[in-house]
mmCIF file with all atom_site columns, C-alpha atoms in Angstrom:
data_model
loop_
_atom_site.group_PDB
_atom_site.id
_atom_site.type_symbol
_atom_site.label_atom_id
_atom_site.label_alt_id
_atom_site.label_comp_id
_atom_site.label_asym_id
_atom_site.label_entity_id
_atom_site.label_seq_id
_atom_site.pdbx_PDB_ins_code
_atom_site.Cartn_x
_atom_site.Cartn_y
_atom_site.Cartn_z
_atom_site.occupancy
_atom_site.B_iso_or_equiv
_atom_site.pdbx_formal_charge
_atom_site.auth_seq_id
_atom_site.auth_comp_id
_atom_site.auth_asym_id
_atom_site.auth_atom_id
_atom_site.pdbx_PDB_model_num
ATOM 1   C CA . MET A 1 1   ? 55.198 -25.970 6.603  1.00 46.00 ? 47  MET A CA 1
ATOM 2   C CA . LEU A 1 2   ? 52.393 -25.783 9.202  1.00 47.00 ? 48  LEU A CA 1
ATOM 3   C CA . ASN A 1 3   ? 50.573 -28.702 7.614  1.00 54.00 ? 49  ASN A CA 1
ATOM 4   C CA . LYS A 1 4   ? 53.601 -30.882 8.342  1.00 71.00 ? 50  LYS A CA 1
ATOM 5   C CA . PHE A 1 5   ? 53.067 -30.542 12.112 1.00 75.00 ? 51  PHE A CA 1
ATOM 6   C CA . LYS A 1 6   ? 49.983 -32.734 12.173 1.00 78.00 ? 52  LYS A CA 1
ATOM 7   C CA . ASN A 1 7   ? 51.120 -34.782 15.185 1.00 76.00 ? 53  ASN A CA 1
ATOM 8   C CA . THR A 1 8   ? 51.566 -31.701 17.358 1.00 77.00 ? 54  THR A CA 1
ATOM 9   C CA . GLN A 1 9   ? 48.294 -30.196 16.203 1.00 81.00 ? 55  GLN A CA 1
ATOM 10  C CA . ALA A 1 10  ? 46.383 -33.431 16.838 1.00 80.00 ? 56  ALA A CA 1
ATOM 11  C CA . TYR A 1 11  ? 47.964 -33.832 20.272 1.00 81.00 ? 57  TYR A CA 1
ATOM 12  C CA . ILE A 1 12  ? 47.051 -30.284 21.324 1.00 83.00 ? 58  ILE A CA 1
ATOM 13  C CA . HIS A 1 13  ? 43.508 -30.770 20.028 1.00 87.00 ? 59  HIS A CA 1
ATOM 14  C CA . ASN A 1 14  ? 43.122 -34.055 21.952 1.00 85.00 ? 60  ASN A CA 1
ATOM 15  C CA . TYR A 1 15  ? 44.628 -32.532 25.096 1.00 88.00 ? 61  TYR A CA 1
ATOM 16  C CA . SER A 1 16  ? 42.182 -29.601 24.907 1.00 91.00 ? 62  SER A CA 1
ATOM 17  C CA . GLU A 1 17  ? 39.213 -31.936 24.561 1.00 93.00 ? 63  GLU A CA 1
ATOM 18  C CA . HIS A 1 18  ? 40.518 -33.996 27.503 1.00 92.00 ? 64  HIS A CA 1
ATOM 19  C CA . LEU A 1 19  ? 40.853 -30.855 29.636 1.00 94.00 ? 65  LEU A CA 1
ATOM 20  C CA . VAL A 1 20  ? 37.282 -29.818 28.763 1.00 96.00 ? 66  VAL A CA 1
ATOM 21  C CA . LYS A 1 21  ? 36.036 -33.220 30.008 1.00 95.00 ? 67  LYS A CA 1
ATOM 22  C CA . LEU A 1 22  ? 38.009 -32.857 33.244 1.00 95.00 ? 68  LEU A CA 1
ATOM 23  C CA . LEU A 1 23  ? 36.681 -29.336 33.841 1.00 96.00 ? 69  LEU A CA 1
ATOM 24  C CA . LYS A 1 24  ? 33.121 -30.575 33.431 1.00 95.00 ? 70  LYS A CA 1
ATOM 25  C CA . ILE A 1 25  ? 33.775 -33.407 35.888 1.00 94.00 ? 71  ILE A CA 1
ATOM 26  C CA . GLU A 1 26  ? 35.313 -31.033 38.433 1.00 94.00 ? 72  GLU A CA 1
ATOM 27  C CA . ILE A 1 27  ? 32.319 -28.687 38.238 1.00 93.00 ? 73  ILE A CA 1
ATOM 28  C CA . GLY A 1 28  ? 30.012 -31.571 39.091 1.00 91.00 ? 74  GLY A CA 1
ATOM 29  C CA . ARG A 1 29  ? 32.099 -32.741 42.048 1.00 91.00 ? 75  ARG A CA 1
ATOM 30  C CA . ASN A 1 30  ? 31.084 -31.715 45.578 1.00 91.00 ? 76  ASN A CA 1
ATOM 31  C CA . ARG A 1 31  ? 33.223 -28.892 46.945 1.00 90.00 ? 77  ARG A CA 1
ATOM 32  C CA . THR A 1 32  ? 33.225 -27.602 50.516 1.00 89.00 ? 78  THR A CA 1
ATOM 33  C CA . ARG A 1 33  ? 32.890 -23.859 51.052 1.00 87.00 ? 79  ARG A CA 1
ATOM 34  C CA . LYS A 1 34  ? 32.641 -22.167 54.454 1.00 86.00 ? 80  LYS A CA 1
ATOM 35  C CA . TYR A 1 35  ? 30.700 -18.975 55.091 1.00 83.00 ? 81  TYR A CA 1
ATOM 36  C CA . SER A 1 36  ? 29.299 -17.232 58.143 1.00 82.00 ? 82  SER A CA 1
ATOM 37  C CA . SER A 1 37  ? 25.911 -18.774 57.374 1.00 84.00 ? 83  SER A CA 1
ATOM 38  C CA . GLY A 1 38  ? 27.321 -22.313 57.349 1.00 87.00 ? 84  GLY A CA 1
ATOM 39  C CA . THR A 1 39  ? 29.360 -24.858 55.479 1.00 89.00 ? 85  THR A CA 1
ATOM 40  C CA . TYR A 1 40  ? 28.228 -25.992 52.051 1.00 86.00 ? 86  TYR A CA 1
ATOM 41  C CA . ASN A 1 41  ? 29.328 -29.213 50.390 1.00 89.00 ? 87  ASN A CA 1
ATOM 42  C CA . SER A 1 42  ? 27.747 -29.302 46.970 1.00 87.00 ? 88  SER A CA 1
ATOM 43  C CA . PRO A 1 43  ? 28.569 -29.188 43.266 1.00 89.00 ? 89  PRO A CA 1
ATOM 44  C CA . ILE A 1 44  ? 29.539 -25.806 41.873 1.00 87.00 ? 90  ILE A CA 1
ATOM 45  C CA . ASP A 1 45  ? 27.240 -25.722 38.877 1.00 84.00 ? 91  ASP A CA 1
ATOM 46  C CA . THR A 1 46  ? 23.780 -26.800 39.934 1.00 79.00 ? 92  THR A CA 1
ATOM 47  C CA . THR A 1 47  ? 22.019 -25.322 36.883 1.00 81.00 ? 93  THR A CA 1
ATOM 48  C CA . GLY A 1 48  ? 24.355 -26.838 34.273 1.00 85.00 ? 94  GLY A CA 1
ATOM 49  C CA . LYS A 1 49  ? 24.932 -23.505 32.489 1.00 88.00 ? 95  LYS A CA 1
ATOM 50  C CA . LEU A 1 50  ? 28.612 -23.251 33.355 1.00 92.00 ? 96  LEU A CA 1
ATOM 51  C CA . ARG A 1 51  ? 29.254 -26.880 32.404 1.00 93.00 ? 97  ARG A CA 1
ATOM 52  C CA . GLU A 1 52  ? 27.452 -26.390 29.071 1.00 94.00 ? 98  GLU A CA 1
ATOM 53  C CA . SER A 1 53  ? 29.514 -23.305 28.283 1.00 95.00 ? 99  SER A CA 1
ATOM 54  C CA . ILE A 1 54  ? 32.909 -25.037 28.468 1.00 96.00 ? 100 ILE A CA 1
ATOM 55  C CA . GLU A 1 55  ? 34.388 -25.795 25.067 1.00 96.00 ? 101 GLU A CA 1
ATOM 56  C CA . ALA A 1 56  ? 37.694 -26.092 23.253 1.00 95.00 ? 102 ALA A CA 1
ATOM 57  C CA . ILE A 1 57  ? 38.062 -23.782 20.274 1.00 94.00 ? 103 ILE A CA 1
ATOM 58  C CA . GLN A 1 58  ? 40.675 -24.616 17.658 1.00 89.00 ? 104 GLN A CA 1
ATOM 59  C CA . LYS A 1 59  ? 42.032 -21.826 15.456 1.00 87.00 ? 105 LYS A CA 1
ATOM 60  C CA . MET A 1 60  ? 44.040 -22.332 12.301 1.00 81.00 ? 106 MET A CA 1
ATOM 61  C CA . GLN A 1 61  ? 45.951 -19.545 10.604 1.00 77.00 ? 107 GLN A CA 1
ATOM 62  C CA . LYS A 1 62  ? 48.456 -19.496 7.794  1.00 73.00 ? 108 LYS A CA 1
ATOM 63  C CA . ASP A 1 63  ? 51.522 -20.239 9.923  1.00 73.00 ? 109 ASP A CA 1
ATOM 64  C CA . SER A 1 64  ? 50.066 -21.173 13.303 1.00 75.00 ? 110 SER A CA 1
ATOM 65  C CA . PHE A 1 65  ? 47.381 -23.022 15.178 1.00 80.00 ? 111 PHE A CA 1
ATOM 66  C CA . SER A 1 66  ? 46.022 -22.644 18.671 1.00 85.00 ? 112 SER A CA 1
ATOM 67  C CA . SER A 1 67  ? 43.550 -24.154 21.050 1.00 88.00 ? 113 SER A CA 1
ATOM 68  C CA . GLN A 1 68  ? 41.650 -22.189 23.682 1.00 93.00 ? 114 GLN A CA 1
ATOM 69  C CA . ILE A 1 69  ? 39.369 -23.359 26.456 1.00 95.00 ? 115 ILE A CA 1
ATOM 70  C CA . MET A 1 70  ? 36.361 -21.054 26.741 1.00 96.00 ? 116 MET A CA 1
ATOM 71  C CA . MET A 1 71  ? 33.611 -20.810 29.365 1.00 95.00 ? 117 MET A CA 1
ATOM 72  C CA . ASN A 1 72  ? 31.166 -18.264 30.735 1.00 92.00 ? 118 ASN A CA 1
ATOM 73  C CA . ASP A 1 73  ? 33.022 -15.349 32.338 1.00 88.00 ? 119 ASP A CA 1
ATOM 74  C CA . TYR A 1 74  ? 31.772 -16.098 35.823 1.00 88.00 ? 120 TYR A CA 1
ATOM 75  C CA . GLY A 1 75  ? 33.558 -19.470 35.747 1.00 92.00 ? 121 GLY A CA 1
ATOM 76  C CA . VAL A 1 76  ? 36.836 -17.752 36.624 1.00 92.00 ? 122 VAL A CA 1
ATOM 77  C CA . VAL A 1 77  ? 35.160 -15.994 39.579 1.00 91.00 ? 123 VAL A CA 1
ATOM 78  C CA . VAL A 1 78  ? 33.719 -19.319 40.756 1.00 91.00 ? 124 VAL A CA 1
ATOM 79  C CA . ASP A 1 79  ? 37.200 -20.835 40.487 1.00 94.00 ? 125 ASP A CA 1
ATOM 80  C CA . GLN A 1 80  ? 39.145 -18.009 42.164 1.00 94.00 ? 126 GLN A CA 1
ATOM 81  C CA . GLY A 1 81  ? 36.439 -16.661 44.470 1.00 92.00 ? 127 GLY A CA 1
ATOM 82  C CA . ARG A 1 82  ? 35.423 -13.047 44.943 1.00 92.00 ? 128 ARG A CA 1
ATOM 83  C CA . ALA A 1 83  ? 37.305 -10.738 47.306 1.00 92.00 ? 129 ALA A CA 1
ATOM 84  C CA . ILE A 1 84  ? 35.544 -9.041  50.206 1.00 93.00 ? 130 ILE A CA 1
ATOM 85  C CA . GLY A 1 85  ? 34.244 -5.654  49.089 1.00 93.00 ? 131 GLY A CA 1
ATOM 86  C CA . ALA A 1 86  ? 33.593 -6.669  45.479 1.00 89.00 ? 132 ALA A CA 1
ATOM 87  C CA . GLU A 1 87  ? 29.889 -7.006  44.689 1.00 93.00 ? 133 GLU A CA 1
ATOM 88  C CA . PRO A 1 88  ? 28.907 -9.023  41.622 1.00 93.00 ? 134 PRO A CA 1
ATOM 89  C CA . PRO A 1 89  ? 27.039 -7.314  38.774 1.00 93.00 ? 135 PRO A CA 1
ATOM 90  C CA . TYR A 1 90  ? 23.312 -6.846  39.428 1.00 95.00 ? 136 TYR A CA 1
ATOM 91  C CA . GLN A 1 91  ? 22.113 -8.597  36.266 1.00 93.00 ? 137 GLN A CA 1
ATOM 92  C CA . ASP A 1 92  ? 24.333 -11.628 36.921 1.00 89.00 ? 138 ASP A CA 1
ATOM 93  C CA . ILE A 1 93  ? 22.584 -12.191 40.264 1.00 91.00 ? 139 ILE A CA 1
ATOM 94  C CA . VAL A 1 94  ? 19.121 -11.655 38.743 1.00 92.00 ? 140 VAL A CA 1
ATOM 95  C CA . ASP A 1 95  ? 19.939 -14.256 36.079 1.00 89.00 ? 141 ASP A CA 1
ATOM 96  C CA . TRP A 1 96  ? 21.292 -16.645 38.728 1.00 86.00 ? 142 TRP A CA 1
ATOM 97  C CA . VAL A 1 97  ? 18.157 -16.308 40.896 1.00 89.00 ? 143 VAL A CA 1
ATOM 98  C CA . LYS A 1 98  ? 15.968 -17.025 37.866 1.00 88.00 ? 144 LYS A CA 1
ATOM 99  C CA . ARG A 1 99  ? 18.070 -20.003 36.708 1.00 84.00 ? 145 ARG A CA 1
ATOM 100 C CA . LYS A 1 100 ? 18.018 -21.496 40.207 1.00 84.00 ? 146 LYS A CA 1
ATOM 101 C CA . ARG A 1 101 ? 14.264 -20.843 40.423 1.00 86.00 ? 147 ARG A CA 1
ATOM 102 C CA . ILE A 1 102 ? 14.685 -19.455 43.913 1.00 87.00 ? 148 ILE A CA 1
ATOM 103 C CA . ARG A 1 103 ? 11.344 -18.938 45.596 1.00 88.00 ? 149 ARG A CA 1
ATOM 104 C CA . ILE A 1 104 ? 10.964 -15.796 47.685 1.00 90.00 ? 150 ILE A CA 1
ATOM 105 C CA . ARG A 1 105 ? 9.403  -15.844 51.144 1.00 88.00 ? 151 ARG A CA 1
ATOM 106 C CA . ASP A 1 106 ? 7.815  -13.001 53.069 1.00 86.00 ? 152 ASP A CA 1
ATOM 107 C CA . THR A 1 107 ? 8.650  -12.094 56.679 1.00 87.00 ? 153 THR A CA 1
ATOM 108 C CA . LYS A 1 108 ? 6.279  -14.828 57.919 1.00 92.00 ? 154 LYS A CA 1
ATOM 109 C CA . GLY A 1 109 ? 8.003  -17.501 55.852 1.00 90.00 ? 155 GLY A CA 1
ATOM 110 C CA . ARG A 1 110 ? 5.270  -17.822 53.229 1.00 91.00 ? 156 ARG A CA 1
ATOM 111 C CA . PHE A 1 111 ? 6.155  -18.123 49.567 1.00 90.00 ? 157 PHE A CA 1
ATOM 112 C CA . VAL A 1 112 ? 5.237  -15.002 47.598 1.00 89.00 ? 158 VAL A CA 1
ATOM 113 C CA . THR A 1 113 ? 5.169  -14.066 43.929 1.00 88.00 ? 159 THR A CA 1
ATOM 114 C CA . ALA A 1 114 ? 8.576  -12.992 42.636 1.00 85.00 ? 160 ALA A CA 1
ATOM 115 C CA . ASP A 1 115 ? 7.540  -9.618  41.233 1.00 89.00 ? 161 ASP A CA 1
ATOM 116 C CA . GLU A 1 116 ? 10.129 -7.062  40.077 1.00 91.00 ? 162 GLU A CA 1
ATOM 117 C CA . TYR A 1 117 ? 10.268 -5.292  43.469 1.00 92.00 ? 163 TYR A CA 1
ATOM 118 C CA . ARG A 1 118 ? 10.859 -8.503  45.453 1.00 91.00 ? 164 ARG A CA 1
ATOM 119 C CA . LEU A 1 119 ? 13.340 -9.795  42.896 1.00 92.00 ? 165 LEU A CA 1
ATOM 120 C CA . ALA A 1 120 ? 15.292 -6.521  43.061 1.00 94.00 ? 166 ALA A CA 1
ATOM 121 C CA . LYS A 1 121 ? 15.269 -6.579  46.868 1.00 94.00 ? 167 LYS A CA 1
ATOM 122 C CA . LEU A 1 122 ? 16.501 -10.195 46.977 1.00 93.00 ? 168 LEU A CA 1
ATOM 123 C CA . THR A 1 123 ? 19.158 -9.468  44.338 1.00 95.00 ? 169 THR A CA 1
ATOM 124 C CA . ASN A 1 124 ? 20.488 -6.463  46.241 1.00 95.00 ? 170 ASN A CA 1
ATOM 125 C CA . ASN A 1 125 ? 20.583 -8.429  49.509 1.00 94.00 ? 171 ASN A CA 1
ATOM 126 C CA . ILE A 1 126 ? 22.582 -11.208 47.831 1.00 93.00 ? 172 ILE A CA 1
ATOM 127 C CA . ARG A 1 127 ? 24.962 -8.701  46.221 1.00 96.00 ? 173 ARG A CA 1
ATOM 128 C CA . ARG A 1 128 ? 25.557 -6.913  49.549 1.00 95.00 ? 174 ARG A CA 1
ATOM 129 C CA . LYS A 1 129 ? 26.243 -10.189 51.359 1.00 93.00 ? 175 LYS A CA 1
ATOM 130 C CA . ILE A 1 130 ? 28.733 -11.273 48.684 1.00 93.00 ? 176 ILE A CA 1
ATOM 131 C CA . GLY A 1 131 ? 30.375 -7.843  48.909 1.00 94.00 ? 177 GLY A CA 1
ATOM 132 C CA . ARG A 1 132 ? 30.561 -8.128  52.704 1.00 93.00 ? 178 ARG A CA 1
ATOM 133 C CA . GLU A 1 133 ? 31.855 -11.715 52.874 1.00 91.00 ? 179 GLU A CA 1
ATOM 134 C CA . GLY A 1 134 ? 33.241 -12.461 49.413 1.00 92.00 ? 180 GLY A CA 1
ATOM 135 C CA . THR A 1 135 ? 33.002 -15.960 47.978 1.00 91.00 ? 181 THR A CA 1
ATOM 136 C CA . GLN A 1 136 ? 35.320 -18.881 48.592 1.00 91.00 ? 182 GLN A CA 1
ATOM 137 C CA . PRO A 1 137 ? 37.500 -20.116 45.741 1.00 93.00 ? 183 PRO A CA 1
ATOM 138 C CA . THR A 1 138 ? 36.678 -23.579 44.463 1.00 93.00 ? 184 THR A CA 1
ATOM 139 C CA . GLY A 1 139 ? 39.889 -24.285 42.552 1.00 94.00 ? 185 GLY A CA 1
ATOM 140 C CA . PHE A 1 140 ? 38.151 -26.466 39.983 1.00 95.00 ? 186 PHE A CA 1
ATOM 141 C CA . ILE A 1 141 ? 40.284 -25.179 37.082 1.00 95.00 ? 187 ILE A CA 1
ATOM 142 C CA . GLN A 1 142 ? 43.603 -25.941 38.788 1.00 94.00 ? 188 GLN A CA 1
ATOM 143 C CA . ASP A 1 143 ? 42.312 -29.361 39.886 1.00 95.00 ? 189 ASP A CA 1
ATOM 144 C CA . ALA A 1 144 ? 41.494 -30.225 36.263 1.00 95.00 ? 190 ALA A CA 1
ATOM 145 C CA . ILE A 1 145 ? 44.894 -28.959 35.071 1.00 93.00 ? 191 ILE A CA 1
ATOM 146 C CA . ASP A 1 146 ? 46.678 -30.959 37.791 1.00 93.00 ? 192 ASP A CA 1
ATOM 147 C CA . GLN A 1 147 ? 44.897 -34.112 36.618 1.00 92.00 ? 193 GLN A CA 1
ATOM 148 C CA . SER A 1 148 ? 45.844 -33.470 32.994 1.00 90.00 ? 194 SER A CA 1
ATOM 149 C CA . ILE A 1 149 ? 49.465 -32.410 33.484 1.00 86.00 ? 195 ILE A CA 1
ATOM 150 C CA . GLU A 1 150 ? 50.865 -35.901 32.854 1.00 83.00 ? 196 GLU A CA 1
ATOM 151 C CA . LYS A 1 151 ? 49.153 -35.955 29.465 1.00 79.00 ? 197 LYS A CA 1
ATOM 152 C CA . LEU A 1 152 ? 50.458 -32.453 28.695 1.00 75.00 ? 198 LEU A CA 1
ATOM 153 C CA . ASN A 1 153 ? 53.994 -33.523 29.586 1.00 74.00 ? 199 ASN A CA 1
ATOM 154 C CA . LYS A 1 154 ? 53.832 -36.049 26.719 1.00 76.00 ? 200 LYS A CA 1
ATOM 155 C CA . LEU A 1 155 ? 53.360 -33.245 24.172 1.00 73.00 ? 201 LEU A CA 1
ATOM 156 C CA . GLY A 1 156 ? 57.133 -33.175 23.634 1.00 73.00 ? 202 GLY A CA 1
ATOM 157 C CA . ALA A 1 157 ? 57.029 -36.574 21.928 1.00 74.00 ? 203 ALA A CA 1
ATOM 158 C CA . ALA A 1 158 ? 54.553 -35.337 19.299 1.00 71.00 ? 204 ALA A CA 1
ATOM 159 C CA . VAL A 1 159 ? 56.583 -32.167 18.720 1.00 72.00 ? 205 VAL A CA 1
ATOM 160 C CA . GLY A 1 160 ? 59.811 -34.167 18.491 1.00 75.00 ? 206 GLY A CA 1
ATOM 161 C CA . GLU A 1 161 ? 58.280 -36.528 15.943 1.00 77.00 ? 207 GLU A CA 1
ATOM 162 C CA . ASP A 1 162 ? 57.143 -33.583 13.798 1.00 71.00 ? 208 ASP A CA 1
ATOM 163 C CA . VAL A 1 163 ? 60.556 -31.910 14.045 1.00 72.00 ? 209 VAL A CA 1
ATOM 164 C CA . MET A 1 164 ? 62.310 -35.076 12.886 1.00 74.00 ? 210 MET A CA 1
ATOM 165 C CA . LEU A 1 165 ? 59.886 -35.449 9.975  1.00 74.00 ? 211 LEU A CA 1
ATOM 166 C CA . ASN A 1 166 ? 60.469 -31.820 8.960  1.00 73.00 ? 212 ASN A CA 1
ATOM 167 C CA . LEU A 1 167 ? 64.132 -31.316 9.885  1.00 74.00 ? 213 LEU A CA 1
ATOM 168 C CA . ASN A 1 168 ? 65.221 -30.605 6.301  1.00 73.00 ? 214 ASN A CA 1
ATOM 169 C CA . ASP A 1 169 ? 62.616 -27.854 5.844  1.00 74.00 ? 215 ASP A CA 1
ATOM 170 C CA . ILE A 1 170 ? 63.409 -26.352 9.262  1.00 75.00 ? 216 ILE A CA 1
ATOM 171 C CA . LEU A 1 171 ? 67.143 -26.117 8.565  1.00 78.00 ? 217 LEU A CA 1
ATOM 172 C CA . VAL A 1 172 ? 66.663 -24.713 5.046  1.00 74.00 ? 218 VAL A CA 1
ATOM 173 C CA . LYS A 1 173 ? 64.249 -22.103 6.377  1.00 77.00 ? 219 LYS A CA 1
ATOM 174 C CA . ALA A 1 174 ? 66.838 -21.189 9.052  1.00 76.00 ? 220 ALA A CA 1
ATOM 175 C CA . GLY A 1 175 ? 69.391 -20.412 6.310  1.00 79.00 ? 221 GLY A CA 1
ATOM 176 C CA . TYR A 1 176 ? 71.278 -23.695 5.919  1.00 82.00 ? 222 TYR A CA 1
ATOM 177 C CA . ILE A 1 177 ? 72.134 -25.265 2.575  1.00 79.00 ? 223 ILE A CA 1
ATOM 178 C CA . LYS A 1 178 ? 72.064 -29.025 2.173  1.00 78.00 ? 224 LYS A CA 1
ATOM 179 C CA . LYS A 1 179 ? 75.019 -30.531 0.318  1.00 79.00 ? 225 LYS A CA 1
ATOM 180 C CA . GLY A 1 180 ? 74.704 -34.279 0.209  1.00 79.00 ? 226 GLY A CA 1
ATOM 181 C CA . GLU A 1 181 ? 74.022 -35.370 3.770  1.00 77.00 ? 227 GLU A CA 1
ATOM 182 C CA . GLU A 1 182 ? 75.528 -32.246 5.378  1.00 78.00 ? 228 GLU A CA 1
ATOM 183 C CA . TYR A 1 183 ? 74.162 -28.797 6.096  1.00 76.00 ? 229 TYR A CA 1
ATOM 184 C CA . THR A 1 184 ? 76.239 -25.639 5.970  1.00 79.00 ? 230 THR A CA 1
ATOM 185 C CA . ILE A 1 185 ? 75.196 -22.138 6.929  1.00 78.00 ? 231 ILE A CA 1
ATOM 186 C CA . GLN A 1 186 ? 74.620 -19.871 3.974  1.00 70.00 ? 232 GLN A CA 1
ATOM 187 C CA . SER A 1 187 ? 76.964 -16.864 4.073  1.00 68.00 ? 233 SER A CA 1
ATOM 188 C CA . ASN A 1 188 ? 76.242 -13.445 2.573  1.00 62.00 ? 234 ASN A CA 1
ATOM 189 C CA . LYS A 1 189 ? 79.703 -12.722 1.032  1.00 55.00 ? 235 LYS A CA 1
#
C-alpha cells in the first residue's frame, strides 16, 4: 500500500529539498553576535564546510518512508550556541583554525610559523575563551523552518489526496468489508 502514497512521499521529498536550500541561505546571511571582545556581524559559515554538509536523505522501507535533514554535528551548536562552562572538543578547534587558515602572531605582532606547539597554544586559548564566555546562538535552523512552515502546512492536501485514492484499501485493512457501495465492520462471531 505504501506505493499508493506517491503524492505524500513526493511532497515530503520536495519540502525537505526546499528546507535544505533555506538552511544554506540562512548560513550565508549576516548574523549579529555580541561578545566581550566586540560585536560581529558576519555569515556563520565562512569556510563553506557546514553549508556543504547539509543534505536531505530519503529512506524507503517496506511500509514506510522518511526524510531527514543531515549536517555536520557542530551545526546544531552554531544554531543553539554553547553554554558558559562548556569547552568545545580540542580537535574541532584545531580543524577550524586550519580551515580558516588563521595566521598566528607572536607577542610583537609578527606572523610566525604555525608549528604544533603554537597551534596547540592557540587552540587551548580559544577553547578556554569559549568555555568562559560561551557562544551566542544564531537561530539559523529555526529561521529556515519559520520560512518554510507555510509550505509544510500544505502537506495535508497531498495526504488527503492519497487517502481518497486509497480509501478502499485503508478501510479493508482496518477490518471493514465492502458490500456494494457500503462498508460494514467485520465481526468475529
